[in-house]
Short mmCIF file of C-alpha atoms in Angstrom, two decimals:
data_model
loop_
_atom_site.label_atom_id
_atom_site.label_comp_id
_atom_site.label_asym_id
_atom_site.label_seq_id
_atom_site.Cartn_x
_atom_site.Cartn_y
_atom_site.Cartn_z
CA MET A 1 -7.34 9.59 -48.26
CA THR A 2 -7.80 12.94 -47.05
CA ASN A 3 -5.76 14.66 -44.17
CA ARG A 4 -8.79 14.26 -41.67
CA HIS A 5 -8.60 10.45 -42.18
CA TRP A 6 -4.91 10.30 -42.33
CA LYS A 7 -4.51 12.00 -39.07
CA LYS A 8 -7.22 9.65 -37.58
CA ARG A 9 -5.28 6.88 -38.76
CA THR A 10 -1.88 8.01 -37.50
CA LEU A 11 -3.66 8.79 -33.93
CA CYS A 12 -4.62 5.14 -33.79
CA LEU A 13 -1.10 3.85 -34.40
CA LEU A 14 0.16 5.79 -31.92
CA LEU A 15 -2.19 4.56 -29.59
CA VAL A 16 -1.58 0.79 -30.54
CA ALA A 17 2.10 1.51 -30.05
CA PHE A 18 1.78 3.35 -26.82
CA SER A 19 -0.22 0.40 -25.48
CA LEU A 20 2.27 -2.28 -26.68
CA PHE A 21 4.86 -0.37 -25.08
CA LEU A 22 3.07 -0.43 -21.77
CA LEU A 23 2.46 -4.17 -21.81
CA ILE A 24 6.05 -4.90 -22.81
CA VAL A 25 8.03 -2.66 -20.53
CA PRO A 26 7.74 -3.84 -16.73
CA VAL A 27 6.51 -0.92 -14.20
CA SER A 28 7.97 -1.20 -10.80
CA ALA A 29 5.35 0.01 -8.19
CA GLU A 30 8.21 0.22 -5.45
CA ASP A 31 9.53 2.86 -7.85
CA ALA A 32 6.60 4.99 -8.35
CA ASP A 33 5.77 4.73 -4.59
CA PRO A 34 9.27 5.25 -2.70
CA MET A 35 9.45 4.86 0.96
CA PRO A 36 8.20 8.15 3.00
CA SER A 37 10.80 10.57 3.95
CA MET A 38 12.00 10.43 7.64
CA GLU A 39 14.63 13.46 7.37
CA GLU A 40 12.57 15.40 10.12
CA ALA A 41 13.34 12.57 12.62
CA ALA A 42 16.33 11.90 14.46
CA SER A 43 15.95 8.18 14.67
CA VAL A 44 13.35 5.89 13.21
CA TYR A 45 12.69 2.13 13.68
CA PHE A 46 9.51 0.80 11.67
CA TYR A 47 9.07 -3.09 12.24
CA HIS A 48 6.17 -5.74 10.89
CA ILE A 49 5.31 -7.87 13.88
CA GLU A 50 4.02 -11.10 11.84
CA SER A 51 6.85 -11.28 9.62
CA ASP A 52 9.49 -10.37 12.09
CA ARG A 53 10.99 -7.92 9.65
CA VAL A 54 12.21 -4.68 9.73
CA ILE A 55 10.83 -2.42 6.71
CA GLY A 56 12.81 0.75 7.40
CA THR A 57 15.04 2.73 10.18
CA LYS A 58 16.97 5.79 10.60
CA ASN A 59 20.07 6.06 12.70
CA GLU A 60 18.18 3.08 14.92
CA SER A 61 20.99 2.55 16.94
CA SER A 62 22.05 6.04 17.50
CA ARG A 63 21.69 7.48 21.42
CA ILE A 64 18.98 10.19 22.02
CA GLY A 65 17.11 11.67 24.45
CA ALA A 66 14.26 9.47 25.47
CA GLY A 67 11.73 11.99 25.91
CA ALA A 68 8.39 10.65 26.47
CA SER A 69 9.33 7.20 25.19
CA VAL A 70 10.25 6.19 29.16
CA LYS A 71 6.73 6.12 29.44
CA ILE A 72 6.50 3.02 28.04
CA MET A 73 8.55 1.68 30.69
CA SER A 74 7.12 2.98 33.43
CA GLY A 75 3.69 1.83 32.16
CA LEU A 76 4.92 -1.63 31.89
CA LEU A 77 6.12 -1.76 35.35
CA PHE A 78 2.99 -0.14 36.88
CA CYS A 79 0.80 -2.71 35.22
CA GLU A 80 3.09 -5.46 36.54
CA ILE A 81 3.43 -4.36 40.07
CA PHE A 82 -0.22 -3.26 40.52
CA GLU A 83 -1.84 -6.03 38.66
CA ASN A 84 -3.62 -7.41 41.30
CA ARG A 85 -4.32 -4.17 43.31
CA MET A 86 -6.42 -1.94 41.02
CA ASN A 87 -9.04 -0.81 43.66
CA GLU A 88 -6.36 0.20 45.73
CA ASN A 89 -6.79 3.68 46.98
CA VAL A 90 -3.82 6.11 47.19
CA LEU A 91 -3.15 9.10 48.97
CA VAL A 92 -1.30 11.78 47.49
CA THR A 93 1.51 13.48 48.80
CA SER A 94 3.15 16.79 48.44
CA GLN A 95 6.44 14.78 47.95
CA MET A 96 4.75 12.48 45.18
CA LEU A 97 3.88 15.95 43.28
CA SER A 98 7.83 17.40 43.79
CA GLY A 99 9.74 18.56 40.69
CA LEU A 100 6.55 18.60 38.17
CA TRP A 101 5.29 20.10 35.06
CA GLY A 102 3.85 19.90 31.93
CA HIS A 103 1.04 17.68 31.12
CA ARG A 104 -1.18 17.14 34.42
CA MET A 105 -4.61 15.76 35.39
CA GLY A 106 -4.59 18.15 38.54
CA LEU A 107 -3.67 15.98 41.39
CA GLN A 108 -2.84 17.80 44.67
CA SER A 109 -1.70 17.02 48.08
CA GLY A 110 -4.46 15.10 50.15
CA ASP A 111 -6.53 13.96 47.28
CA GLU A 112 -7.15 10.25 47.60
CA ILE A 113 -7.58 8.00 44.18
CA THR A 114 -7.66 4.45 42.82
CA VAL A 115 -4.66 2.68 41.52
CA LYS A 116 -7.04 2.04 38.36
CA GLU A 117 -7.72 5.50 37.85
CA LEU A 118 -4.01 6.49 38.23
CA LEU A 119 -2.87 3.97 35.67
CA TYR A 120 -5.75 5.47 32.94
CA GLY A 121 -4.54 8.81 34.20
CA ALA A 122 -0.97 7.78 33.29
CA VAL A 123 -0.96 5.16 30.46
CA CYS A 124 -3.74 6.43 28.47
CA ALA A 125 -3.80 10.21 28.82
CA SER A 126 -0.14 10.40 29.82
CA TYR A 127 -0.13 12.83 32.64
CA ASN A 128 2.98 13.35 34.31
CA ASP A 129 1.67 13.62 37.89
CA ALA A 130 0.03 10.12 37.78
CA PHE A 131 3.11 8.61 36.62
CA TYR A 132 5.11 10.70 39.61
CA VAL A 133 2.02 9.24 42.37
CA LEU A 134 2.39 5.82 40.90
CA ALA A 135 6.26 5.88 41.09
CA HIS A 136 6.39 6.55 44.82
CA THR A 137 3.37 4.14 45.29
CA ALA A 138 5.10 1.52 43.60
CA ALA A 139 8.49 1.65 44.78
CA GLY A 140 8.66 4.24 48.16
CA SER A 141 10.48 6.84 46.29
CA LEU A 142 11.20 8.44 42.55
CA SER A 143 14.82 7.28 42.65
CA ALA A 144 14.14 3.23 43.60
CA PHE A 145 11.34 3.35 41.02
CA VAL A 146 14.12 4.62 38.36
CA GLU A 147 16.44 2.06 39.66
CA GLN A 148 14.10 -0.38 38.79
CA MET A 149 13.41 0.89 35.24
CA ASN A 150 17.19 0.43 34.55
CA ALA A 151 17.43 -3.30 36.10
CA ARG A 152 14.45 -4.16 33.79
CA ALA A 153 16.17 -2.49 31.02
CA ARG A 154 19.39 -4.51 31.73
CA ASN A 155 16.99 -7.56 32.08
CA LEU A 156 15.35 -7.09 28.38
CA GLY A 157 18.97 -6.42 26.88
CA LEU A 158 18.48 -2.75 26.60
CA GLU A 159 22.35 -1.76 26.10
CA ASN A 160 21.89 1.73 25.25
CA THR A 161 19.48 2.88 27.39
CA TYR A 162 19.53 4.79 30.69
CA PHE A 163 16.59 6.09 32.55
CA THR A 164 16.47 8.78 35.09
CA ASP A 165 12.74 10.04 35.34
CA PRO A 166 9.51 7.87 35.16
CA ALA A 167 8.09 10.46 33.16
CA GLY A 168 10.66 11.87 30.72
CA LEU A 169 10.82 15.16 32.47
CA ASP A 170 14.51 14.73 33.02
CA ASN A 171 16.74 15.37 29.93
CA GLY A 172 18.97 12.73 31.08
CA SER A 173 17.17 9.82 30.08
CA VAL A 174 18.83 8.27 26.66
CA THR A 175 17.80 5.50 24.61
CA THR A 176 17.98 4.21 20.81
CA ALA A 177 14.74 3.49 18.86
CA GLU A 178 16.00 -0.15 18.45
CA ASP A 179 15.96 -0.62 21.94
CA ILE A 180 12.31 0.91 22.42
CA ALA A 181 11.13 -0.93 19.63
CA ARG A 182 12.56 -4.19 21.61
CA LEU A 183 10.76 -2.42 25.24
CA SER A 184 7.55 -1.57 22.71
CA MET A 185 7.35 -5.66 22.03
CA LYS A 186 7.51 -6.61 25.31
CA ALA A 187 4.78 -4.24 26.79
CA TYR A 188 2.59 -5.51 23.56
CA GLU A 189 2.83 -8.94 25.25
CA ASN A 190 1.02 -7.54 28.41
CA ARG A 191 -3.04 -7.41 28.16
CA MET A 192 -3.43 -4.77 30.60
CA TYR A 193 -0.82 -2.54 29.39
CA MET A 194 -2.40 -2.59 25.51
CA GLN A 195 -5.83 -2.18 27.13
CA LEU A 196 -4.77 1.05 29.20
CA CYS A 197 -2.80 2.32 26.03
CA GLY A 198 -5.41 1.85 23.31
CA THR A 199 -8.02 3.43 25.13
CA GLU A 200 -9.64 6.64 23.38
CA LYS A 201 -11.23 8.38 25.90
CA TYR A 202 -12.12 7.03 29.53
CA GLN A 203 -14.67 9.00 32.43
CA LEU A 204 -12.83 8.95 35.88
CA SER A 205 -14.89 9.12 39.14
CA PHE A 206 -11.95 11.43 40.38
CA ASP A 207 -13.48 15.23 39.68
CA GLY A 208 -15.81 13.84 37.03
CA LEU A 209 -12.49 14.12 34.39
CA LEU A 210 -12.92 12.61 31.17
CA ILE A 211 -9.79 11.96 29.85
CA TYR A 212 -8.39 11.46 26.45
CA ASN A 213 -5.39 9.36 25.16
CA ARG A 214 -2.42 11.74 24.56
CA ASN A 215 -1.55 9.83 21.59
CA ALA A 216 -3.10 11.77 18.59
CA MET A 217 -3.15 8.69 16.51
CA ILE A 218 -5.67 7.18 18.77
CA ALA A 219 -7.57 10.47 19.92
CA SER A 220 -10.47 11.10 17.24
CA LYS A 221 -11.13 14.52 18.29
CA THR A 222 -12.96 16.41 15.24
CA THR A 223 -9.63 18.50 15.18
CA ASN A 224 -7.38 15.78 15.42
CA ALA A 225 -5.52 15.82 12.04
CA TYR A 226 -3.39 12.78 12.94
CA HIS A 227 -5.78 10.14 14.24
CA ASN A 228 -5.64 6.78 12.58
CA PRO A 229 -8.41 4.43 13.10
CA ASN A 230 -5.85 1.76 12.91
CA CYS A 231 -3.80 2.47 15.82
CA ILE A 232 -4.18 0.03 18.78
CA GLY A 233 -1.98 1.84 21.18
CA MET A 234 1.33 2.89 22.53
CA SER A 235 2.64 6.25 23.97
CA ALA A 236 3.50 9.92 22.39
CA GLY A 237 4.85 13.28 23.65
CA SER A 238 6.86 16.05 23.55
CA THR A 239 10.04 17.66 25.24
CA LYS A 240 10.91 21.13 26.50
CA SER A 241 12.81 21.72 23.08
CA GLY A 242 10.26 20.93 21.23
CA GLU A 243 11.09 17.66 19.91
CA GLY A 244 8.34 15.11 19.75
CA SER A 245 8.40 11.22 19.91
CA VAL A 246 5.76 8.55 18.75
CA VAL A 247 5.57 5.06 19.24
CA ALA A 248 2.72 3.63 17.66
CA LEU A 249 1.09 0.37 17.12
CA VAL A 250 -0.96 -0.19 13.78
CA ARG A 251 -3.24 -3.11 12.70
CA LYS A 252 -5.08 -3.67 9.66
CA ASP A 253 -6.50 -6.91 7.99
CA GLY A 254 -4.28 -8.91 10.39
CA GLU A 255 -0.96 -7.14 9.68
CA THR A 256 0.60 -5.18 12.61
CA TYR A 257 3.09 -2.54 12.10
CA LEU A 258 5.27 -1.35 15.22
CA CYS A 259 6.75 2.37 14.27
CA VAL A 260 8.97 4.19 16.78
CA VAL A 261 9.81 7.84 15.73
CA LEU A 262 12.36 9.54 18.08
CA GLY A 263 13.55 13.25 18.09
CA ALA A 264 11.26 14.40 15.50
CA ARG A 265 10.78 18.31 14.55
CA GLU A 266 7.84 20.09 15.67
CA THR A 267 6.15 23.63 14.55
CA ASP A 268 3.29 25.53 15.67
CA LYS A 269 1.38 23.48 12.59
CA THR A 270 2.88 20.10 12.09
CA GLU A 271 3.98 17.65 14.49
CA TYR A 272 6.53 15.37 12.14
CA SER A 273 6.16 12.36 14.55
CA TYR A 274 2.73 12.00 13.78
CA VAL A 275 3.63 12.94 10.02
CA ILE A 276 6.29 10.42 9.69
CA ALA A 277 4.62 7.57 11.60
CA ASN A 278 1.37 8.05 9.66
CA SER A 279 3.35 8.36 6.67
CA LEU A 280 4.97 5.08 6.83
CA VAL A 281 2.06 2.96 7.92
CA LYS A 282 -0.03 3.93 5.18
CA TRP A 283 2.93 3.18 2.64
CA ALA A 284 3.75 -0.10 4.07
CA PHE A 285 -0.25 -1.04 3.57
CA ARG A 286 -0.25 0.12 0.10
CA ASN A 287 3.10 -1.54 -1.07
CA TYR A 288 3.54 -4.48 1.39
CA ALA A 289 1.19 -7.94 1.26
CA TYR A 290 1.83 -11.73 1.98
CA ARG A 291 3.01 -12.90 -1.46
CA GLU A 292 3.53 -16.40 -2.79
CA ILE A 293 7.28 -17.08 -3.76
CA VAL A 294 7.16 -20.49 -4.23
CA SER A 295 4.22 -22.16 -5.59
CA ALA A 296 3.32 -25.84 -4.88
CA HIS A 297 5.19 -28.35 -7.02
CA LYS A 298 7.41 -25.61 -8.39
CA SER A 299 10.32 -27.11 -10.25
CA ILE A 300 13.44 -26.27 -9.16
CA CYS A 301 16.23 -28.57 -11.28
CA THR A 302 16.89 -31.94 -12.10
CA LEU A 303 19.37 -34.90 -11.19
CA PRO A 304 20.81 -37.28 -13.21
CA VAL A 305 19.74 -40.84 -13.00
CA THR A 306 22.30 -43.97 -13.74
CA VAL A 307 21.18 -47.84 -14.35
CA SER A 308 18.46 -46.82 -16.44
CA ASP A 309 18.08 -47.35 -20.44
CA LEU A 310 14.74 -44.87 -20.55
CA THR A 311 15.58 -42.07 -18.19
CA GLU A 312 18.60 -39.95 -17.93
CA GLU A 313 17.55 -37.37 -15.54
CA VAL A 314 14.43 -36.68 -12.95
CA GLY A 315 12.72 -32.92 -12.29
CA VAL A 316 13.12 -31.98 -8.42
CA CYS A 317 10.16 -29.92 -6.92
CA THR A 318 8.61 -28.58 -3.85
CA HIS A 319 5.41 -30.24 -2.70
CA ASP A 320 4.40 -27.19 -0.57
CA SER A 321 4.05 -23.43 -1.20
CA LEU A 322 5.78 -20.23 0.70
CA ALA A 323 4.55 -16.98 1.16
CA ALA A 324 6.37 -14.14 2.42
CA TYR A 325 5.33 -10.36 3.46
CA LEU A 326 7.18 -8.33 0.59
CA PRO A 327 6.84 -5.11 -1.22
CA VAL A 328 5.48 -4.85 -4.75
CA GLY A 329 7.77 -6.31 -7.43
CA ALA A 330 10.01 -8.24 -4.95
CA GLU A 331 9.45 -11.48 -6.92
CA GLU A 332 12.08 -10.36 -9.53
CA ARG A 333 14.80 -10.21 -6.57
CA ILE A 334 13.95 -13.53 -5.06
CA GLU A 335 17.16 -16.04 -5.15
CA TYR A 336 17.33 -19.48 -4.16
CA SER A 337 19.99 -21.84 -2.72
CA ILE A 338 19.89 -25.15 -3.32
CA ARG A 339 21.60 -28.24 -1.33
CA LEU A 340 20.94 -31.63 -2.63
CA THR A 341 22.05 -35.00 -0.69
CA TYR A 342 23.04 -36.40 -4.08
CA SER A 343 24.98 -35.83 -7.09
CA GLU A 344 23.30 -38.56 -8.85
CA LEU A 345 20.45 -41.11 -8.28
CA GLU A 346 20.71 -44.99 -9.10
CA ALA A 347 17.42 -46.43 -10.88
CA PRO A 348 14.57 -47.46 -9.54
CA VAL A 349 13.78 -44.12 -8.23
CA ALA A 350 10.92 -43.80 -6.70
CA GLU A 351 8.31 -40.60 -7.43
CA GLY A 352 8.29 -38.34 -4.50
CA THR A 353 11.77 -39.09 -3.21
CA HIS A 354 13.43 -36.84 -0.63
CA VAL A 355 16.45 -35.32 -2.53
CA GLY A 356 17.59 -32.30 -0.91
CA TYR A 357 16.23 -28.69 0.77
CA VAL A 358 16.09 -25.02 -1.02
CA ALA A 359 16.28 -21.95 0.92
CA VAL A 360 14.71 -19.02 -0.52
CA ILE A 361 16.47 -15.46 -0.03
CA TYR A 362 15.68 -12.08 -0.86
CA GLU A 363 18.05 -9.34 -0.11
CA GLY A 364 20.40 -11.52 1.71
CA ARG A 365 17.78 -12.81 4.31
CA VAL A 366 16.43 -16.49 4.15
CA LEU A 367 12.53 -16.23 3.95
CA GLY A 368 11.93 -19.77 4.36
CA THR A 369 13.38 -23.28 3.51
CA LEU A 370 11.21 -26.12 1.46
CA PRO A 371 12.25 -29.81 1.36
CA LEU A 372 12.57 -30.93 -2.42
CA TYR A 373 11.32 -34.37 -3.51
CA THR A 374 11.68 -35.78 -7.16
CA SER A 375 8.81 -35.18 -9.74
CA ALA A 376 8.76 -38.68 -11.28
CA GLY A 377 10.27 -42.06 -11.00
CA ALA A 378 12.60 -43.86 -12.91
CA GLU A 379 12.89 -47.87 -13.50
CA ARG A 380 16.13 -49.73 -13.64
CA SER A 381 17.60 -51.37 -16.72
CA SER A 382 18.26 -55.00 -15.91
CA ILE A 383 21.11 -55.24 -18.45
CA ILE A 384 22.74 -52.12 -17.33
CA GLY A 385 22.11 -53.12 -13.74
CA SER A 386 23.56 -56.49 -14.13
CA LEU A 387 26.53 -54.68 -15.87
CA LYS A 388 26.94 -52.24 -12.70
CA SER A 389 26.45 -54.96 -10.44
CA LEU A 390 29.56 -57.07 -12.08
CA LYS A 391 31.58 -54.07 -12.05
CA ALA A 392 30.67 -53.20 -8.38
CA LEU A 393 31.53 -56.82 -7.61
CA THR A 394 34.97 -56.89 -9.41
CA SER A 395 35.75 -53.59 -7.73
CA SER A 396 35.11 -54.32 -4.45
CA ARG A 397 38.21 -54.91 -2.45
CA PRO A 398 37.75 -58.23 -1.31
CA VAL A 399 37.33 -59.66 -4.45
CA LEU A 400 40.07 -57.91 -6.08
CA ALA A 401 41.93 -58.98 -3.43
CA GLY A 402 41.15 -62.84 -4.12
CA ILE A 403 41.65 -62.08 -7.71
CA ILE A 404 45.29 -60.90 -6.96
CA PHE A 405 45.85 -64.05 -4.89
CA PHE A 406 43.96 -66.39 -7.37
CA VAL A 407 46.38 -64.96 -10.14
CA VAL A 408 49.60 -65.01 -7.97
CA ALA A 409 49.28 -68.32 -7.07
CA VAL A 410 48.34 -69.80 -10.39
CA THR A 411 51.79 -67.75 -11.47
CA ALA A 412 53.69 -69.37 -8.54
CA TRP A 413 52.35 -72.65 -9.37
CA ILE A 414 52.98 -72.75 -13.01
CA THR A 415 56.31 -71.27 -12.40
CA ILE A 416 57.21 -73.81 -9.67
CA GLU A 417 55.78 -76.59 -12.18
CA THR A 418 58.12 -74.96 -15.24
CA VAL A 419 60.78 -74.98 -13.15
CA ILE A 420 60.63 -78.30 -11.80
CA THR A 421 60.05 -79.80 -15.56
CA VAL A 422 62.70 -77.87 -16.66
CA ARG A 423 65.23 -79.55 -14.04
CA ARG A 424 63.72 -82.98 -14.89
CA ARG A 425 63.93 -82.44 -18.59
CA HIS A 426 67.83 -81.18 -18.31
CA LYS A 427 68.30 -84.48 -15.99
CA TRP A 428 67.03 -86.88 -18.69
CA ASP A 429 68.65 -85.23 -21.25
CA LYS A 430 71.78 -85.22 -20.02
CA TYR A 431 71.32 -89.00 -18.71
CA PHE A 432 70.38 -90.37 -22.27
CA SER A 433 73.30 -88.02 -23.95
CA GLN A 434 75.85 -90.20 -22.54
CA LYS A 435 77.53 -93.17 -24.42
CA ILE A 436 77.23 -96.26 -21.74
CA GLU A 437 78.93 -99.56 -22.66
CA LEU A 438 76.71 -102.58 -22.34
CA PRO A 439 78.13 -105.06 -19.93
CA PRO A 440 79.89 -108.35 -21.56
CA ASP A 441 77.04 -110.61 -20.45
CA MET A 442 74.53 -108.56 -22.51
CA MET A 443 76.32 -108.22 -25.23
CA ARG A 444 76.81 -111.86 -25.64
CA ARG A 445 73.04 -112.24 -25.44
CA LYS A 446 72.80 -109.86 -28.22
#
């Protein structure tokens, strides 16, 4: 064999060995595609709505400056208060505009604008002056509206949240990513709010102004590097100190994620709130899916069978399947907790007999529970059944009591009869053992 042929043969053997190695050694998709970094944010809460599953968190219960996330509460209250007042005209006053700074639509004292256009300016474009004017219109003053915001926060169970301003301009508002997620789910239920916060752009009649959604994940401008075509709404903004917040709802193929990013670092070229939110949802869509973790008619365990000369045990299985929203490779970490209502079955046993339940557990959380049934039947043995019935009969308390009574009665009767017989025999033995002289007349007769 030439040296050239030897090299080809060696290379082929190496390729075959490597192929076998790939088949034998499992590759974990999760290890190869870890969750994106959340380092640049102070607090994160990442949640899958349909499965009610928290996918990832960071300091989700830690209090932090609320920033622009307060606008979700303001926007939700506006939608509830003005639901049937959309065409109402509002006269802007100087008091309504007091203390404003930042992102504005340009409202001035004396302007007249409809509630509907103010709502689009506030919830869609996140204009601070629109928030202030609506707050005054809704409650009569800024402070009165803030009281309504805090009352609603208590009503929703947001225990770590306190608002001081309807637009996030005051640094006194505090919250947690967990609280904002709960608030966002409430806003998600409001159809009007979702229409407003999910609109990409809207043409106002006020000054002919064309407004764009402030959330860069929704606005699809050509210069927007953070646009996500699957984002359906919520809120975004930044503080004076340069910290950004994003609350985004992203839906694809019927799966919806809520991502809350608070206190994210911002630089001249990068807004990490958007980077983190986009990275998390893209990672989740790649790695998570609904997976069948228990198939229909899956064999779970067996149960012993008594009173049968042909069957010692029957299989126990599920009738239905169970699917859960899980990451790639999660099937290997699924655990089962079995609860059987019988320790053994007595024949005859019918196929499909309900015998208990199985709980499917992943990382300590119950994903679902399925009833368990026998996968086959078992016939009863007539001989074993008769013996078992006899045993059961003789071991029952009434029968045992009867037997004991009978034995005691017979024993007592025998004892009494024996004593009487012994006494009688002793009497006759004594009688016949005495020597009695016959009377003279009897002696003569003899």
